[in-house]
Coordinates of C-alpha atoms and ligand atoms in Angstrom, one line a residue:
M1 CA 105.0 102.2 158.1
D2 CA 107.7 103.5 160.5
T3 CA 111.1 103.7 159.5
R4 CA 113.7 103.3 162.0
V5 CA 117.0 105.5 161.1
V6 CA 119.9 104.5 162.9
G7 CA 123.2 105.7 162.6
I8 CA 126.3 103.4 162.6
D9 CA 129.7 104.6 162.9
P10 CA 131.8 102.3 160.1
H11 CA 134.9 102.7 162.1
N12 CA 133.4 102.0 165.6
I13 CA 130.7 99.6 164.7
D14 CA 127.9 99.3 167.0
H15 CA 127.7 95.2 166.9
K16 CA 124.5 95.0 169.3
E17 CA 122.4 97.5 166.9
L18 CA 123.5 95.4 163.7
K19 CA 123.1 92.4 165.1
R20 CA 119.6 93.6 165.3
A21 CA 119.2 94.9 161.9
G22 CA 120.5 91.6 160.8
A23 CA 117.6 89.5 162.6
L24 CA 115.0 92.2 160.6
I25 CA 116.4 91.4 157.5
R26 CA 116.5 87.5 158.4
D27 CA 112.6 87.7 159.5
G28 CA 111.5 89.4 156.8
G29 CA 112.3 93.0 156.9
L30 CA 113.6 95.9 154.6
V31 CA 116.8 97.4 155.6
A32 CA 118.9 100.0 153.8
F33 CA 122.7 99.8 154.3
P34 CA 126.0 101.5 152.9
T35 CA 128.0 99.6 150.9
E36 CA 131.3 100.8 149.5
T37 CA 129.7 101.8 146.2
V38 CA 126.4 102.8 146.9
Y39 CA 123.5 102.7 149.6
G40 CA 121.7 99.1 148.8
L41 CA 118.1 97.9 150.2
G42 CA 118.5 94.6 151.7
A43 CA 116.0 91.6 152.1
N44 CA 116.2 88.2 152.8
G45 CA 117.1 86.4 149.3
F46 CA 115.8 83.2 150.5
D47 CA 112.5 84.8 151.1
T48 CA 110.3 85.5 148.2
D49 CA 107.5 87.6 149.9
A50 CA 110.4 89.9 151.4
V51 CA 112.2 90.5 148.1
K52 CA 108.9 91.3 146.6
R53 CA 108.6 94.1 149.1
I54 CA 112.0 95.3 147.8
F55 CA 110.5 95.3 144.2
E56 CA 107.4 97.5 145.8
A57 CA 109.1 99.9 147.9
K58 CA 111.2 101.0 145.2
G59 CA 108.6 100.8 142.1
R60 CA 111.0 98.3 140.2
P61 CA 109.9 96.7 137.1
S62 CA 109.9 92.9 138.2
D63 CA 111.8 91.7 135.2
N64 CA 115.1 93.7 136.5
P65 CA 116.7 91.1 138.8
L66 CA 118.7 91.7 142.1
I67 CA 122.3 90.9 143.2
L68 CA 122.7 88.4 146.2
H69 CA 125.0 90.0 148.8
I70 CA 127.3 87.6 150.8
S71 CA 130.0 87.9 153.2
R72 CA 132.3 85.2 153.0
A73 CA 133.6 82.9 149.8
G74 CA 131.9 79.6 151.2
E75 CA 128.2 80.9 150.8
L76 CA 128.8 81.1 147.2
D77 CA 128.9 77.1 146.4
R78 CA 124.8 76.7 147.3
L79 CA 123.8 79.6 145.1
V80 CA 125.4 78.6 142.2
A81 CA 125.7 75.8 139.8
D82 CA 129.8 76.0 139.2
V83 CA 132.6 78.3 139.4
P84 CA 134.1 78.8 136.1
E85 CA 138.0 79.5 136.7
K86 CA 138.0 82.8 135.6
A87 CA 135.5 83.4 138.0
A88 CA 137.7 82.2 140.7
R89 CA 140.4 84.2 139.8
L90 CA 138.4 87.2 139.8
M91 CA 137.0 86.9 143.0
D92 CA 140.5 85.9 144.6
R93 CA 141.5 89.5 143.2
F94 CA 138.7 91.7 143.5
W95 CA 136.6 90.2 146.5
P96 CA 135.7 91.8 148.7
G97 CA 134.7 94.7 146.6
P98 CA 132.9 96.5 143.6
L99 CA 132.4 93.5 141.4
T100 CA 129.6 91.4 141.0
L101 CA 129.5 88.5 139.2
I102 CA 126.9 86.7 137.1
L103 CA 126.9 82.8 137.4
K104 CA 124.7 80.0 136.7
K105 CA 122.4 79.6 139.5
S106 CA 121.4 77.1 141.8
S107 CA 117.9 75.6 142.4
L108 CA 118.2 77.3 145.7
V109 CA 118.0 80.9 144.5
P110 CA 114.2 81.7 144.3
E111 CA 112.7 83.0 140.8
V112 CA 111.8 86.5 142.3
V113 CA 115.6 87.1 142.9
T114 CA 116.4 86.6 139.1
A115 CA 113.3 87.3 137.4
G116 CA 113.4 83.9 136.2
L117 CA 116.6 84.2 134.3
E118 CA 118.9 80.9 134.8
T119 CA 121.7 83.3 136.2
V120 CA 122.6 84.8 139.6
A121 CA 124.5 88.1 140.4
I122 CA 126.7 87.8 143.5
R123 CA 128.9 90.1 145.3
M124 CA 131.0 90.5 148.4
P125 CA 131.0 94.0 149.5
S126 CA 134.0 95.6 151.5
H127 CA 132.2 98.2 153.4
P128 CA 132.4 96.9 157.3
V129 CA 128.9 97.6 157.9
A130 CA 127.6 95.6 154.9
M131 CA 129.9 92.9 155.6
N132 CA 129.0 92.3 159.3
L133 CA 125.1 92.7 158.5
I134 CA 125.0 90.4 156.0
R135 CA 126.9 88.1 158.5
Y136 CA 124.6 88.8 161.3
A137 CA 121.4 88.2 158.8
G138 CA 122.8 84.9 158.2
V139 CA 121.6 84.4 154.5
P140 CA 122.1 85.8 151.0
V141 CA 121.1 89.5 151.2
A142 CA 119.1 90.7 148.0
A143 CA 119.9 94.3 147.4
P144 CA 119.4 96.8 144.4
S145 CA 120.5 100.5 145.1
A146 CA 118.1 102.0 147.8
N147 CA 116.7 104.9 145.4
L148 CA 113.2 105.1 144.1
S149 CA 113.2 103.4 140.7
G150 CA 114.7 106.2 138.1
K151 CA 116.1 107.8 140.7
P152 CA 120.3 108.7 141.0
S153 CA 121.5 105.6 143.2
P154 CA 122.1 106.8 146.9
T155 CA 125.7 108.0 147.8
R156 CA 124.6 109.1 151.6
A157 CA 121.8 108.3 153.8
A158 CA 120.0 111.3 153.5
H159 CA 119.4 110.4 149.7
V160 CA 117.7 107.1 151.3
V161 CA 115.7 108.9 153.5
R162 CA 114.4 110.9 150.7
D163 CA 113.4 108.4 148.7
L164 CA 112.6 105.3 150.7
L165 CA 111.1 107.0 154.2
G166 CA 108.1 105.2 155.1
R167 CA 108.5 102.3 152.9
V168 CA 111.1 100.6 154.5
D169 CA 111.5 99.1 157.9
M170 CA 115.4 100.5 159.0
I171 CA 117.6 102.8 157.0
I172 CA 121.5 102.4 158.5
D173 CA 123.3 105.8 158.2
G174 CA 127.1 104.8 157.7
G175 CA 127.9 108.2 156.1
D176 CA 129.2 108.7 152.6
V177 CA 130.1 106.0 150.5
A178 CA 133.8 105.6 148.9
V179 CA 133.4 104.7 145.3
G180 CA 129.8 106.4 144.5
L181 CA 128.9 104.5 141.4
E182 CA 127.3 101.2 141.3
S183 CA 129.6 97.5 141.0
T184 CA 130.8 96.3 137.7
V185 CA 128.8 93.6 136.7
A186 CA 130.5 90.7 134.7
E187 CA 129.1 87.8 133.1
V188 CA 131.3 84.7 133.7
T189 CA 129.3 81.8 132.6
G190 CA 131.3 80.4 129.9
E191 CA 134.7 80.9 129.0
E192 CA 134.1 84.3 127.8
V193 CA 133.8 87.3 130.1
V194 CA 131.6 90.0 129.5
I195 CA 131.1 93.5 131.4
L196 CA 127.6 94.1 131.5
R197 CA 127.9 97.3 133.5
P198 CA 130.7 99.4 134.1
G199 CA 131.8 100.2 137.6
G200 CA 134.7 101.1 140.2
I201 CA 136.6 97.7 138.9
T202 CA 137.9 98.7 135.4
P203 CA 138.2 96.9 132.2
E204 CA 141.6 97.4 132.7
Q205 CA 142.2 95.5 136.0
I206 CA 139.8 93.0 134.9
R207 CA 142.1 92.2 131.7
E208 CA 145.3 92.6 134.1
V209 CA 143.7 89.2 136.0
I210 CA 142.2 86.9 133.0
G211 CA 143.9 88.5 130.0
D212 CA 141.0 89.3 127.5
V213 CA 137.5 90.9 128.6
A214 CA 134.6 92.0 126.2
L215 CA 132.4 94.9 126.8
D216 CA 129.0 94.4 126.4
P217 CA 128.2 96.4 123.0
A218 CA 125.4 98.1 125.0
I219 CA 127.7 100.1 127.5
E220 CA 130.4 101.1 124.6
G221 CA 130.1 104.7 123.0
D222 CA 127.0 107.2 123.1
I223 CA 124.2 105.2 121.7
I224 CA 122.5 102.3 122.7
R225 CA 123.1 99.3 120.3
G226 CA 121.2 96.2 120.7
T227 CA 119.3 95.0 124.1
P228 CA 121.7 95.4 126.9
R229 CA 122.0 91.8 128.6
A230 CA 121.8 93.0 132.2
P231 CA 118.2 93.9 132.5
G232 CA 118.7 96.9 134.4
M233 CA 120.6 98.8 131.7
K234 CA 117.8 99.0 129.4
Y235 CA 116.1 101.3 131.8
I236 CA 116.5 105.1 131.7
H237 CA 118.0 105.3 134.9
Y238 CA 119.7 107.7 137.1
S239 CA 117.3 110.5 135.8
P240 CA 117.1 113.8 137.9
E241 CA 114.0 116.3 137.4
A242 CA 116.2 118.4 134.9
D243 CA 117.2 117.7 131.2
V244 CA 121.0 116.9 131.2
I245 CA 123.2 117.8 128.3
I246 CA 126.9 116.5 127.9
I247 CA 129.3 118.6 126.4
E248 CA 132.3 116.7 125.2
G249 CA 135.6 118.0 123.7
Q250 CA 138.9 119.6 124.7
P251 CA 138.5 121.2 128.2
E252 CA 138.9 124.6 127.5
R253 CA 136.7 124.6 124.4
V254 CA 134.0 122.6 126.7
A255 CA 134.1 125.4 129.5
A256 CA 133.7 127.9 126.9
A257 CA 130.5 126.2 124.9
I258 CA 128.8 125.9 128.5
E259 CA 129.1 129.4 129.3
R260 CA 127.6 130.6 126.0
M261 CA 124.8 128.3 126.1
A262 CA 124.2 129.1 130.2
Q263 CA 124.1 132.7 129.2
Q264 CA 121.5 131.9 126.4
L265 CA 119.3 129.6 128.3
E266 CA 119.3 132.1 131.0
E267 CA 118.1 134.6 128.7
Q268 CA 115.3 132.4 127.7
G269 CA 114.4 132.4 131.4
K270 CA 116.1 128.7 132.0
R271 CA 117.6 128.0 135.7
V272 CA 120.9 126.4 134.5
G273 CA 123.2 124.1 136.5
I274 CA 126.6 123.3 135.5
M275 CA 128.5 120.3 136.6
A276 CA 131.9 121.0 136.5
T277 CA 135.1 119.8 137.9
R278 CA 137.9 121.1 140.1
Q279 CA 139.7 122.7 136.9
T280 CA 137.0 124.5 135.5
G281 CA 134.5 125.4 138.3
A282 CA 135.7 128.7 139.0
L283 CA 135.6 129.7 134.8
Y284 CA 131.8 129.8 134.8
R285 CA 129.8 133.4 135.2
H286 CA 126.7 131.8 134.6
G287 CA 124.2 128.9 136.0
R288 CA 124.6 127.4 139.4
V289 CA 127.8 125.6 139.6
I290 CA 128.9 122.6 141.3
P291 CA 132.4 121.3 140.7
V292 CA 132.1 117.5 141.0
G293 CA 135.9 116.1 141.8
D294 CA 139.0 116.2 139.5
R295 CA 139.2 115.9 135.8
E296 CA 142.9 114.0 136.1
D297 CA 141.2 111.7 138.5
P298 CA 137.9 110.0 137.4
S299 CA 137.5 108.1 140.7
T300 CA 136.7 111.4 142.3
I301 CA 133.9 112.5 139.8
A302 CA 132.6 108.9 140.0
A303 CA 132.3 109.6 144.1
G304 CA 130.4 113.2 143.6
L305 CA 128.6 112.4 140.6
F306 CA 125.0 111.3 141.9
A307 CA 125.2 113.5 144.8
A308 CA 125.7 116.7 142.7
L309 CA 122.5 115.4 140.4
R310 CA 120.3 114.9 143.3
E311 CA 121.5 118.9 144.7
F312 CA 120.6 120.4 141.3
D313 CA 117.3 118.8 141.7
A314 CA 116.9 120.3 145.0
L315 CA 118.0 123.6 143.3
G316 CA 115.3 123.3 141.0
V317 CA 117.4 123.9 137.8
D318 CA 115.7 123.2 134.4
V319 CA 118.9 122.2 132.4
I320 CA 122.1 120.6 133.8
L321 CA 125.1 121.1 131.5
A322 CA 127.5 118.8 132.4
E323 CA 131.2 118.5 131.1
G324 CA 132.2 114.9 129.6
I325 CA 135.4 113.4 130.8
E326 CA 137.5 110.8 128.9
Q327 CA 135.9 107.3 128.9
R328 CA 139.1 105.6 130.4
G329 CA 139.4 103.8 133.7
V330 CA 136.5 104.5 135.9
G331 CA 136.0 107.6 133.5
L332 CA 134.2 104.5 131.6
A333 CA 131.6 103.9 134.4
V334 CA 131.2 107.9 135.0
M335 CA 130.2 108.6 131.5
N336 CA 128.1 105.6 131.3
R337 CA 125.8 106.7 134.3
L338 CA 126.0 110.5 132.9
L339 CA 125.1 109.5 129.4
K340 CA 121.8 107.8 131.0
A341 CA 121.1 111.0 132.9
A342 CA 121.3 113.0 129.9
A343 CA 119.2 110.3 127.8
Y344 CA 122.3 110.5 125.2
H345 CA 122.3 114.3 124.6
V346 CA 125.4 115.0 123.7
I347 CA 127.1 118.0 122.1
K348 CA 130.6 118.3 121.0
A349 CA 132.5 121.4 121.5
Ligands
LIG1 O1 127.0 98.3 143.7 C1 126.0 97.5 143.4 O2 125.8 96.9 142.3 C2 124.7 98.1 144.1 C3 125.1 97.9 145.7 C4 123.8 97.9 146.6 O3 125.7 96.6 146.0 N1 123.7 97.3 143.7 C5 123.0 97.8 142.8 O4 122.1 96.7 142.2 O5 123.6 98.5 141.6 P1 120.8 97.1 141.2 O6 119.6 96.2 141.4 O7 120.4 98.7 141.2 O8 121.9 97.0 139.9 C6 122.0 95.5 139.7 C7 122.5 95.3 137.9 C8 120.9 95.6 137.2 O9 121.3 96.4 136.0 C9 120.7 94.2 137.0 O10 119.7 93.9 135.7 C10 121.9 93.7 136.8 O11 122.7 94.1 138.0 N2 121.8 91.9 137.0 C11 121.2 91.5 138.2 N3 121.0 89.9 137.7 C12 121.5 90.0 136.5 C13 121.7 88.5 135.8 N4 121.4 87.5 136.3 N5 121.8 88.5 134.6 C14 121.9 89.8 134.3 N6 122.1 91.0 135.0 C15 121.7 91.2 136.0
LIG2 MG1 119.6 100.6 140.8

């Protein structure tokens, strides 16, 4: 399949081109596009065949449901059975933005989208290219992250090109995304609100709006407890070619331990990558160092994490030694993705 790669400047949108992309989606095509979280791979959410092609293009297991993306609150009603009061408050506060809500589905939503579940995931992205594309498509846009299944989610168009060129109809290049991690997924089907996947909207922020929020036990801590309620969370995700090891503890001790390990591994003939931070990057004498953001501001680490994992793959390293960060605020989401990339391999310094 020929894939058209089209640049669209989010600050100066080429509406003619974006209308064509919207029509392509409506007519059953696959279009990768930027959102504020990660790039998505969109198809007409009402078109079962088009949605099936998403699963084929990504190599995604068919039991992993997709998020429907909308551009106006008014589109929600026909997709869901009802909107609990807490869901309405969360939408008011965080839409458009990086929050996906799991609600009871209506009969209009095809089974292929929800993988047979009685619930559907809905999100309204804030990225201007995504918003306008969905509006021009005129249908809810089913879209997972635009990576091959098992690869880190794409945070720039080059990542999508690498994974999906020849597998999709169009890739829209709208530059680097802002958040860098996938949206927070929260289930709001009853009284209780449960976070199934941590993301850009933190538990602290959600608590401010609705009081209490639970975390699916499967995302807490460094071991998997029970079966995650978001089917996608059970797969080994975000996995680069290299083995990833997380080193946790007090920052100076972490840096010292990583330096020691890097030296030992290099003596064994291994190529070592070090995922450092702005504060520690210059401390290392061994390994290929990529500083990813600022330890004091986890959102900057979120923004660079997936690109760094892909860069280490391009460098051909055998092992990635990654500094752990505090699981507070967006740090919870950062560590959730990093722990998956590391298959929960953690060393305490
Ligand atoms: O930021 C994002 O959410 C990006 C952009 C493109 O919007 N999309 C994204 O989609 O990350 P995906 O498919 O890679 O991840 C969706 C997650 C999966 O873990 C899936 O299992 C879960 O949401 N999910 C979808 N529908 C669900 C449902 N009805 N119940 C529970 N979990 C659901
Ligand atoms: Mg994904």
